[in-house]
Amino acid sequence: MIYVRRDPTLIPENVLRVAERVQAKLEALPPEKRSEFIEKKSHVWRSFARYLAKMSYGKCWYSESDCVQSFKDVDHYRPKKQAKRSDAEADEGYPWLAFSWDNFRLAAQRSNQINRDEDTEESVGKGAWFPLMQGSKLATWDDRCVAEERPVLLDPARITDVRLIEVTATGKMGPTRLCLGEYERTRVSTTVKLLGLDLPGLVSARLRAMRFVQEVVELVEKNKTAAELGEAASAFVSTHLRADSQLDMLQRLTLPDQPFASAARAQLKLMGYEDLCLRLEQAGLAA
């Protein structure tokens, strides 16, 4: 999962105005008419896809997948019609957020739609899932207290949520050291399962990115060892095997516009090169 800074300046004014007009019509409808109306207006949220993609450099906000050969959905973080809270519980969800772009997330279809994990045969994909922690307040049409809810699913638009999850040495996703309690750990494990963040293809892609980083770091270390052998070796390394270009490349791999940058950052941390991970303010880029 990657943090994505939402930028309304990337969305044309006319696209925002259309969503506002449709929202006004939804607000005026009786309850029994809302679901049908929302379905008929699906083009409204789909029109945001290209602008959401700009905010994440074309990558899925959940999986960081940048595969150009598959479509990406405009997911409603809080489901627009039905919200599945558990295997036995579901309700009408959050219809008042159907056309709210603050509720939109760009999602690869395997994270957004129900499918199967090839290794475990388990069902994965967000679908209508939106569980809340036990005891959480529940927002409704008449009481839209979403800020008081305690969602289980991590939100890529919240930096505090993204800080709880990271790529591990195995290429799978796991909790960071900032997960200080059972609540946070439950959020991470449930998010990984429901969004299919450890599907085999994703794990393989992360491991490829991590292996490349490892190879470059090992080359830097070999060059450093060679340079320490004497003046002649040091001069050769300085002239022909410049470490600064290799270090620059490693830093570029940690930028948010790079494929699986979170895996590159994880590998650098594992190898003790955490200082090479560019912070967003250093990069001058949003994730």
PDB file of C-alpha atoms in Angstrom, residues 21-287:
ATOM      1  CA  ARG A  21     -25.068  18.308  -9.454  1.00  0.00           C
ATOM      2  CA  VAL A  22     -25.644  14.566  -9.388  1.00  0.00           C
ATOM      3  CA  GLN A  23     -25.130  14.554  -5.614  1.00  0.00           C
ATOM      4  CA  ALA A  24     -27.794  17.238  -5.230  1.00  0.00           C
ATOM      5  CA  LYS A  25     -30.257  15.090  -7.192  1.00  0.00           C
ATOM      6  CA  LEU A  26     -29.425  12.053  -5.040  1.00  0.00           C
ATOM      7  CA  GLU A  27     -30.090  14.013  -1.860  1.00  0.00           C
ATOM      8  CA  ALA A  28     -33.614  14.828  -3.072  1.00  0.00           C
ATOM      9  CA  LEU A  29     -34.593  11.207  -3.822  1.00  0.00           C
ATOM     10  CA  PRO A  30     -36.629   8.959  -1.512  1.00  0.00           C
ATOM     11  CA  PRO A  31     -34.684   6.010  -0.018  1.00  0.00           C
ATOM     12  CA  GLU A  32     -36.147   3.411  -2.382  1.00  0.00           C
ATOM     13  CA  LYS A  33     -34.925   5.331  -5.454  1.00  0.00           C
ATOM     14  CA  ARG A  34     -31.303   5.902  -4.399  1.00  0.00           C
ATOM     15  CA  SER A  35     -29.706   2.588  -5.373  1.00  0.00           C
ATOM     16  CA  GLU A  36     -31.082   2.594  -8.911  1.00  0.00           C
ATOM     17  CA  PHE A  37     -30.076   6.233  -9.392  1.00  0.00           C
ATOM     18  CA  ILE A  38     -26.509   5.541  -8.216  1.00  0.00           C
ATOM     19  CA  GLU A  39     -26.104   2.679 -10.680  1.00  0.00           C
ATOM     20  CA  LYS A  40     -27.345   4.782 -13.595  1.00  0.00           C
ATOM     21  CA  LYS A  41     -24.776   7.466 -12.806  1.00  0.00           C
ATOM     22  CA  SER A  42     -21.683   5.229 -12.623  1.00  0.00           C
ATOM     23  CA  HIS A  43     -20.061   7.300 -15.386  1.00  0.00           C
ATOM     24  CA  VAL A  44     -19.682  10.118 -12.856  1.00  0.00           C
ATOM     25  CA  TRP A  45     -17.129   8.378 -10.625  1.00  0.00           C
ATOM     26  CA  ARG A  46     -15.473   6.681 -13.612  1.00  0.00           C
ATOM     27  CA  SER A  47     -14.722  10.113 -15.052  1.00  0.00           C
ATOM     28  CA  PHE A  48     -12.329  10.664 -12.133  1.00  0.00           C
ATOM     29  CA  ALA A  49     -10.091   7.684 -12.984  1.00  0.00           C
ATOM     30  CA  ARG A  50      -7.490   9.518 -15.058  1.00  0.00           C
ATOM     31  CA  TYR A  51      -7.069  12.229 -12.436  1.00  0.00           C
ATOM     32  CA  LEU A  52      -6.754   9.753  -9.583  1.00  0.00           C
ATOM     33  CA  ALA A  53      -4.101   7.996 -11.680  1.00  0.00           C
ATOM     34  CA  LYS A  54      -2.118  11.215 -11.969  1.00  0.00           C
ATOM     35  CA  MET A  55      -2.018  11.447  -8.191  1.00  0.00           C
ATOM     36  CA  SER A  56      -0.356   8.014  -7.906  1.00  0.00           C
ATOM     37  CA  TYR A  57       1.672   7.967 -11.151  1.00  0.00           C
ATOM     38  CA  GLY A  58      -0.687   5.377 -12.589  1.00  0.00           C
ATOM     39  CA  LYS A  59      -0.231   2.970  -9.702  1.00  0.00           C
ATOM     40  CA  CYS A  60      -3.003   1.234  -7.775  1.00  0.00           C
ATOM     41  CA  TRP A  61      -3.407   3.029  -4.456  1.00  0.00           C
ATOM     42  CA  TYR A  62      -3.739  -0.282  -2.618  1.00  0.00           C
ATOM     43  CA  SER A  63      -1.250  -2.661  -4.255  1.00  0.00           C
ATOM     44  CA  GLU A  64       1.187  -0.220  -5.927  1.00  0.00           C
ATOM     45  CA  SER A  65       0.758  -2.268  -9.113  1.00  0.00           C
ATOM     46  CA  ASP A  66       1.453  -0.225 -12.234  1.00  0.00           C
ATOM     47  CA  CYS A  67       0.470  -2.881 -14.779  1.00  0.00           C
ATOM     48  CA  VAL A  68      -0.535  -1.008 -17.938  1.00  0.00           C
ATOM     49  CA  GLN A  69      -2.196  -4.071 -19.452  1.00  0.00           C
ATOM     50  CA  SER A  70      -5.108  -4.165 -16.998  1.00  0.00           C
ATOM     51  CA  PHE A  71      -7.915  -1.754 -16.213  1.00  0.00           C
ATOM     52  CA  LYS A  72      -8.100   0.005 -12.866  1.00  0.00           C
ATOM     53  CA  ASP A  73     -11.366   0.718 -11.080  1.00  0.00           C
ATOM     54  CA  VAL A  74     -12.496   3.801  -9.230  1.00  0.00           C
ATOM     55  CA  ASP A  75     -13.138   2.152  -5.896  1.00  0.00           C
ATOM     56  CA  HIS A  76     -15.353   3.653  -3.225  1.00  0.00           C
ATOM     57  CA  TYR A  77     -13.336   3.305  -0.023  1.00  0.00           C
ATOM     58  CA  ARG A  78     -16.631   3.323   1.847  1.00  0.00           C
ATOM     59  CA  PRO A  79     -18.967   1.189  -0.327  1.00  0.00           C
ATOM     60  CA  LYS A  80     -21.629   3.204  -2.098  1.00  0.00           C
ATOM     61  CA  LYS A  81     -24.538   0.748  -1.836  1.00  0.00           C
ATOM     62  CA  GLN A  82     -23.931  -2.267   0.373  1.00  0.00           C
ATOM     63  CA  ALA A  83     -21.312  -2.560   3.103  1.00  0.00           C
ATOM     64  CA  LYS A  84     -20.388  -6.066   4.217  1.00  0.00           C
ATOM     65  CA  ARG A  85     -19.317  -5.915   7.852  1.00  0.00           C
ATOM     66  CA  SER A  86     -18.815  -9.651   8.422  1.00  0.00           C
ATOM     67  CA  ASP A  87     -19.778 -12.954   6.807  1.00  0.00           C
ATOM     68  CA  ALA A  88     -23.211 -12.591   8.404  1.00  0.00           C
ATOM     69  CA  GLU A  89     -23.711  -8.811   8.531  1.00  0.00           C
ATOM     70  CA  ALA A  90     -24.321  -6.210   5.835  1.00  0.00           C
ATOM     71  CA  ASP A  91     -26.151  -2.902   5.553  1.00  0.00           C
ATOM     72  CA  GLU A  92     -26.896  -0.200   2.970  1.00  0.00           C
ATOM     73  CA  GLY A  93     -23.381   1.231   3.120  1.00  0.00           C
ATOM     74  CA  TYR A  94     -22.680   4.876   2.320  1.00  0.00           C
ATOM     75  CA  PRO A  95     -24.915   5.983  -0.575  1.00  0.00           C
ATOM     76  CA  TRP A  96     -24.364   9.678   0.248  1.00  0.00           C
ATOM     77  CA  LEU A  97     -20.668   9.162  -0.655  1.00  0.00           C
ATOM     78  CA  ALA A  98     -21.349   7.649  -4.082  1.00  0.00           C
ATOM     79  CA  PHE A  99     -20.314  10.835  -5.896  1.00  0.00           C
ATOM     80  CA  SER A 100     -17.856  12.252  -3.361  1.00  0.00           C
ATOM     81  CA  TRP A 101     -14.363  12.224  -4.854  1.00  0.00           C
ATOM     82  CA  ASP A 102     -12.884  12.198  -1.343  1.00  0.00           C
ATOM     83  CA  ASN A 103     -14.214   8.631  -1.162  1.00  0.00           C
ATOM     84  CA  PHE A 104     -12.622   7.513  -4.454  1.00  0.00           C
ATOM     85  CA  ARG A 105      -9.481   5.345  -4.599  1.00  0.00           C
ATOM     86  CA  LEU A 106      -7.797   4.065  -7.775  1.00  0.00           C
ATOM     87  CA  ALA A 107      -7.695   0.279  -7.483  1.00  0.00           C
ATOM     88  CA  ALA A 108      -6.336  -2.570  -9.566  1.00  0.00           C
ATOM     89  CA  GLN A 109      -9.195  -4.928 -10.326  1.00  0.00           C
ATOM     90  CA  ARG A 110      -7.680  -7.806  -8.370  1.00  0.00           C
ATOM     91  CA  SER A 111      -7.658  -5.652  -5.252  1.00  0.00           C
ATOM     92  CA  ASN A 112     -11.101  -4.191  -5.874  1.00  0.00           C
ATOM     93  CA  GLN A 113     -13.086  -7.116  -7.262  1.00  0.00           C
ATOM     94  CA  ILE A 114     -13.710 -10.487  -5.643  1.00  0.00           C
ATOM     95  CA  ASN A 115     -11.339 -13.148  -7.058  1.00  0.00           C
ATOM     96  CA  ARG A 116      -9.189 -16.062  -5.862  1.00  0.00           C
ATOM     97  CA  ASP A 117      -5.660 -16.368  -4.548  1.00  0.00           C
ATOM     98  CA  GLU A 118      -3.925 -18.869  -6.852  1.00  0.00           C
ATOM     99  CA  ASP A 119      -1.853 -20.334  -4.009  1.00  0.00           C
ATOM    100  CA  THR A 120      -4.448 -20.662  -1.256  1.00  0.00           C
ATOM    101  CA  GLU A 121      -7.692 -20.769  -3.283  1.00  0.00           C
ATOM    102  CA  GLU A 122      -9.108 -18.279  -0.781  1.00  0.00           C
ATOM    103  CA  SER A 123     -11.444 -15.522  -1.871  1.00  0.00           C
ATOM    104  CA  VAL A 124      -9.768 -12.105  -1.964  1.00  0.00           C
ATOM    105  CA  GLY A 125     -10.715  -8.643  -3.215  1.00  0.00           C
ATOM    106  CA  LYS A 126     -12.457  -5.746  -1.516  1.00  0.00           C
ATOM    107  CA  GLY A 127     -15.864  -6.021  -3.149  1.00  0.00           C
ATOM    108  CA  ALA A 128     -18.434  -4.631  -0.701  1.00  0.00           C
ATOM    109  CA  TRP A 129     -16.303  -5.352   2.355  1.00  0.00           C
ATOM    110  CA  PHE A 130     -15.993  -2.566   4.897  1.00  0.00           C
ATOM    111  CA  PRO A 131     -15.751  -4.012   8.408  1.00  0.00           C
ATOM    112  CA  LEU A 132     -15.588  -1.797  11.473  1.00  0.00           C
ATOM    113  CA  MET A 133     -13.835  -2.516  14.751  1.00  0.00           C
ATOM    114  CA  GLN A 134     -16.047  -3.832  17.511  1.00  0.00           C
ATOM    115  CA  GLY A 135     -17.781  -0.993  19.328  1.00  0.00           C
ATOM    116  CA  SER A 136     -17.257   1.492  16.499  1.00  0.00           C
ATOM    117  CA  LYS A 137     -19.892   4.063  15.769  1.00  0.00           C
ATOM    118  CA  LEU A 138     -21.724   3.403  12.480  1.00  0.00           C
ATOM    119  CA  ALA A 139     -22.443   6.227  10.047  1.00  0.00           C
ATOM    120  CA  THR A 140     -25.838   6.269   8.326  1.00  0.00           C
ATOM    121  CA  TRP A 141     -27.672   8.479   5.847  1.00  0.00           C
ATOM    122  CA  ASP A 142     -29.255  10.387   8.733  1.00  0.00           C
ATOM    123  CA  ASP A 143     -26.105  10.447  10.880  1.00  0.00           C
ATOM    124  CA  ARG A 144     -23.067  10.823   8.593  1.00  0.00           C
ATOM    125  CA  CYS A 145     -20.482  10.509  11.349  1.00  0.00           C
ATOM    126  CA  VAL A 146     -17.772   8.851   9.244  1.00  0.00           C
ATOM    127  CA  ALA A 147     -15.055  10.673  11.195  1.00  0.00           C
ATOM    128  CA  GLU A 148     -16.166   8.795  14.306  1.00  0.00           C
ATOM    129  CA  GLU A 149     -16.040   5.343  12.727  1.00  0.00           C
ATOM    130  CA  ARG A 150     -13.143   2.956  13.333  1.00  0.00           C
ATOM    131  CA  PRO A 151     -12.597   1.209   9.998  1.00  0.00           C
ATOM    132  CA  VAL A 152     -10.624  -2.009   9.798  1.00  0.00           C
ATOM    133  CA  LEU A 153      -9.371  -1.442   6.243  1.00  0.00           C
ATOM    134  CA  LEU A 154      -6.338   0.811   5.964  1.00  0.00           C
ATOM    135  CA  ASP A 155      -6.819   3.899   3.809  1.00  0.00           C
ATOM    136  CA  PRO A 156      -4.055   4.861   1.324  1.00  0.00           C
ATOM    137  CA  ALA A 157      -5.174   8.486   1.564  1.00  0.00           C
ATOM    138  CA  ARG A 158      -4.269   8.602   5.275  1.00  0.00           C
ATOM    139  CA  ILE A 159      -0.550   8.778   6.020  1.00  0.00           C
ATOM    140  CA  THR A 160      -1.148   7.482   9.554  1.00  0.00           C
ATOM    141  CA  ASP A 161      -2.680   4.317   8.092  1.00  0.00           C
ATOM    142  CA  VAL A 162       0.092   3.749   5.551  1.00  0.00           C
ATOM    143  CA  ARG A 163       2.715   4.023   8.290  1.00  0.00           C
ATOM    144  CA  LEU A 164       1.306   0.822   9.804  1.00  0.00           C
ATOM    145  CA  ILE A 165       2.124  -1.441   6.841  1.00  0.00           C
ATOM    146  CA  GLU A 166       5.332  -2.275   4.980  1.00  0.00           C
ATOM    147  CA  VAL A 167       7.008  -4.776   2.673  1.00  0.00           C
ATOM    148  CA  THR A 168       8.807  -7.512   4.615  1.00  0.00           C
ATOM    149  CA  ALA A 169      11.960  -9.462   3.706  1.00  0.00           C
ATOM    150  CA  THR A 170       9.784 -12.150   2.092  1.00  0.00           C
ATOM    151  CA  GLY A 171       8.132  -9.691  -0.290  1.00  0.00           C
ATOM    152  CA  LYS A 172       4.857  -9.959   1.606  1.00  0.00           C
ATOM    153  CA  MET A 173       3.130  -7.137   3.468  1.00  0.00           C
ATOM    154  CA  GLY A 174       3.230  -6.936   7.230  1.00  0.00           C
ATOM    155  CA  PRO A 175       2.915  -4.578  10.203  1.00  0.00           C
ATOM    156  CA  THR A 176       5.563  -1.964  10.933  1.00  0.00           C
ATOM    157  CA  ARG A 177       7.010  -1.329  14.370  1.00  0.00           C
ATOM    158  CA  LEU A 178       4.430   1.464  14.685  1.00  0.00           C
ATOM    159  CA  CYS A 179       1.701  -1.177  15.109  1.00  0.00           C
ATOM    160  CA  LEU A 180       1.629  -0.924  18.873  1.00  0.00           C
ATOM    161  CA  GLY A 181      -1.543  -2.829  19.636  1.00  0.00           C
ATOM    162  CA  GLU A 182      -3.953  -5.535  18.542  1.00  0.00           C
ATOM    163  CA  TYR A 183      -6.222  -2.998  16.833  1.00  0.00           C
ATOM    164  CA  GLU A 184      -3.480  -1.862  14.442  1.00  0.00           C
ATOM    165  CA  ARG A 185      -2.240  -5.401  13.752  1.00  0.00           C
ATOM    166  CA  THR A 186      -5.780  -6.574  13.017  1.00  0.00           C
ATOM    167  CA  ARG A 187      -6.171  -3.702  10.566  1.00  0.00           C
ATOM    168  CA  VAL A 188      -2.992  -4.689   8.732  1.00  0.00           C
ATOM    169  CA  SER A 189      -3.726  -8.427   8.494  1.00  0.00           C
ATOM    170  CA  THR A 190      -7.339  -7.876   7.414  1.00  0.00           C
ATOM    171  CA  THR A 191      -6.330  -5.267   4.839  1.00  0.00           C
ATOM    172  CA  VAL A 192      -3.721  -7.600   3.328  1.00  0.00           C
ATOM    173  CA  LYS A 193      -6.278 -10.395   3.043  1.00  0.00           C
ATOM    174  CA  LEU A 194      -9.272  -8.429   1.773  1.00  0.00           C
ATOM    175  CA  LEU A 195      -7.274  -6.398  -0.785  1.00  0.00           C
ATOM    176  CA  GLY A 196      -5.238  -9.356  -2.014  1.00  0.00           C
ATOM    177  CA  LEU A 197      -1.977  -7.581  -1.215  1.00  0.00           C
ATOM    178  CA  ASP A 198      -0.059 -10.863  -0.963  1.00  0.00           C
ATOM    179  CA  LEU A 199      -1.254 -12.408  -4.218  1.00  0.00           C
ATOM    180  CA  PRO A 200       1.591 -14.419  -5.832  1.00  0.00           C
ATOM    181  CA  GLY A 201       2.099 -11.994  -8.718  1.00  0.00           C
ATOM    182  CA  LEU A 202       2.457  -9.027  -6.381  1.00  0.00           C
ATOM    183  CA  VAL A 203       4.914 -10.826  -4.107  1.00  0.00           C
ATOM    184  CA  SER A 204       7.019 -11.826  -7.131  1.00  0.00           C
ATOM    185  CA  ALA A 205       7.061  -8.242  -8.433  1.00  0.00           C
ATOM    186  CA  ARG A 206       8.179  -6.911  -5.059  1.00  0.00           C
ATOM    187  CA  LEU A 207      10.922  -9.528  -4.795  1.00  0.00           C
ATOM    188  CA  ARG A 208      12.240  -8.611  -8.246  1.00  0.00           C
ATOM    189  CA  ALA A 209      12.476  -4.970  -7.199  1.00  0.00           C
ATOM    190  CA  MET A 210      14.198  -5.988  -3.973  1.00  0.00           C
ATOM    191  CA  ARG A 211      16.704  -8.246  -5.733  1.00  0.00           C
ATOM    192  CA  PHE A 212      17.688  -5.442  -8.092  1.00  0.00           C
ATOM    193  CA  VAL A 213      18.285  -3.090  -5.164  1.00  0.00           C
ATOM    194  CA  GLN A 214      20.309  -5.786  -3.420  1.00  0.00           C
ATOM    195  CA  GLU A 215      22.510  -6.298  -6.492  1.00  0.00           C
ATOM    196  CA  VAL A 216      23.231  -2.583  -6.812  1.00  0.00           C
ATOM    197  CA  VAL A 217      24.026  -2.240  -3.107  1.00  0.00           C
ATOM    198  CA  GLU A 218      26.364  -5.226  -3.279  1.00  0.00           C
ATOM    199  CA  LEU A 219      28.121  -3.636  -6.250  1.00  0.00           C
ATOM    200  CA  VAL A 220      28.553  -0.402  -4.300  1.00  0.00           C
ATOM    201  CA  GLU A 221      30.021  -2.346  -1.397  1.00  0.00           C
ATOM    202  CA  LYS A 222      32.432  -4.264  -3.659  1.00  0.00           C
ATOM    203  CA  ASN A 223      33.625  -1.020  -5.202  1.00  0.00           C
ATOM    204  CA  LYS A 224      34.130   0.442  -1.754  1.00  0.00           C
ATOM    205  CA  THR A 225      36.212  -2.571  -0.729  1.00  0.00           C
ATOM    206  CA  ALA A 226      38.286  -2.282  -3.911  1.00  0.00           C
ATOM    207  CA  ALA A 227      38.889   1.413  -3.316  1.00  0.00           C
ATOM    208  CA  GLU A 228      40.221   0.673   0.138  1.00  0.00           C
ATOM    209  CA  LEU A 229      42.956  -1.633  -1.233  1.00  0.00           C
ATOM    210  CA  GLY A 230      45.294   1.174  -2.213  1.00  0.00           C
ATOM    211  CA  GLU A 231      45.834   4.358  -4.173  1.00  0.00           C
ATOM    212  CA  ALA A 232      45.856   2.704  -7.620  1.00  0.00           C
ATOM    213  CA  ALA A 233      42.645   0.772  -6.959  1.00  0.00           C
ATOM    214  CA  SER A 234      41.024   3.842  -5.461  1.00  0.00           C
ATOM    215  CA  ALA A 235      41.854   5.917  -8.525  1.00  0.00           C
ATOM    216  CA  PHE A 236      40.447   3.226 -10.840  1.00  0.00           C
ATOM    217  CA  VAL A 237      37.210   2.978  -8.889  1.00  0.00           C
ATOM    218  CA  SER A 238      36.817   6.758  -8.785  1.00  0.00           C
ATOM    219  CA  THR A 239      37.300   6.973 -12.549  1.00  0.00           C
ATOM    220  CA  HIS A 240      35.420   3.913 -13.823  1.00  0.00           C
ATOM    221  CA  LEU A 241      33.083   2.700 -11.063  1.00  0.00           C
ATOM    222  CA  ARG A 242      31.636   5.883  -9.684  1.00  0.00           C
ATOM    223  CA  ALA A 243      29.603   5.120  -6.571  1.00  0.00           C
ATOM    224  CA  ASP A 244      27.692   8.395  -6.707  1.00  0.00           C
ATOM    225  CA  SER A 245      25.840   7.375  -9.877  1.00  0.00           C
ATOM    226  CA  GLN A 246      24.894   4.033  -8.318  1.00  0.00           C
ATOM    227  CA  LEU A 247      23.690   5.735  -5.153  1.00  0.00           C
ATOM    228  CA  ASP A 248      21.698   8.219  -7.222  1.00  0.00           C
ATOM    229  CA  MET A 249      20.025   5.309  -8.998  1.00  0.00           C
ATOM    230  CA  LEU A 250      19.149   3.666  -5.690  1.00  0.00           C
ATOM    231  CA  GLN A 251      17.597   6.900  -4.481  1.00  0.00           C
ATOM    232  CA  ARG A 252      15.546   7.237  -7.664  1.00  0.00           C
ATOM    233  CA  LEU A 253      14.134   3.755  -7.077  1.00  0.00           C
ATOM    234  CA  THR A 254      12.601   5.010  -3.826  1.00  0.00           C
ATOM    235  CA  LEU A 255      10.672   7.829  -5.497  1.00  0.00           C
ATOM    236  CA  PRO A 256       6.873   7.446  -5.483  1.00  0.00           C
ATOM    237  CA  ASP A 257       6.709   7.455  -9.290  1.00  0.00           C
ATOM    238  CA  GLN A 258       8.863   4.297  -9.498  1.00  0.00           C
ATOM    239  CA  PRO A 259       7.373   0.774  -9.749  1.00  0.00           C
ATOM    240  CA  PHE A 260       7.136  -0.871  -6.322  1.00  0.00           C
ATOM    241  CA  ALA A 261       9.096   1.900  -4.643  1.00  0.00           C
ATOM    242  CA  SER A 262       7.960   0.595  -1.250  1.00  0.00           C
ATOM    243  CA  ALA A 263       9.768  -2.699  -1.936  1.00  0.00           C
ATOM    244  CA  ALA A 264      12.926  -0.807  -2.916  1.00  0.00           C
ATOM    245  CA  ARG A 265      12.743   1.189   0.307  1.00  0.00           C
ATOM    246  CA  ALA A 266      12.220  -1.992   2.326  1.00  0.00           C
ATOM    247  CA  GLN A 267      15.304  -3.642   0.834  1.00  0.00           C
ATOM    248  CA  LEU A 268      17.479  -0.596   1.485  1.00  0.00           C
ATOM    249  CA  LYS A 269      16.347  -0.617   5.108  1.00  0.00           C
ATOM    250  CA  LEU A 270      17.106  -4.324   5.404  1.00  0.00           C
ATOM    251  CA  MET A 271      20.648  -3.716   4.131  1.00  0.00           C
ATOM    252  CA  GLY A 272      21.310  -0.747   6.383  1.00  0.00           C
ATOM    253  CA  TYR A 273      20.989   1.900   3.663  1.00  0.00           C
ATOM    254  CA  GLU A 274      17.859   3.540   4.993  1.00  0.00           C
ATOM    255  CA  ASP A 275      19.431   6.985   4.539  1.00  0.00           C
ATOM    256  CA  LEU A 276      19.065   6.559   0.770  1.00  0.00           C
ATOM    257  CA  CYS A 277      15.271   6.450   1.023  1.00  0.00           C
ATOM    258  CA  LEU A 278      14.160   9.868  -0.152  1.00  0.00           C
ATOM    259  CA  ARG A 279      11.465  11.526   1.893  1.00  0.00           C
ATOM    260  CA  LEU A 280       8.617  13.064  -0.057  1.00  0.00           C
ATOM    261  CA  GLU A 281       9.649  16.588   0.799  1.00  0.00           C
ATOM    262  CA  GLN A 282      13.183  15.838  -0.460  1.00  0.00           C
ATOM    263  CA  ALA A 283      11.866  14.389  -3.694  1.00  0.00           C
ATOM    264  CA  GLY A 284       9.488  17.272  -4.275  1.00  0.00           C
ATOM    265  CA  LEU A 285       6.797  14.750  -5.178  1.00  0.00           C
ATOM    266  CA  ALA A 286       3.578  13.428  -3.732  1.00  0.00           C
ATOM    267  CA  ALA A 287       3.243   9.683  -3.296  1.00  0.00           C
TER     268      ALA A 287
END
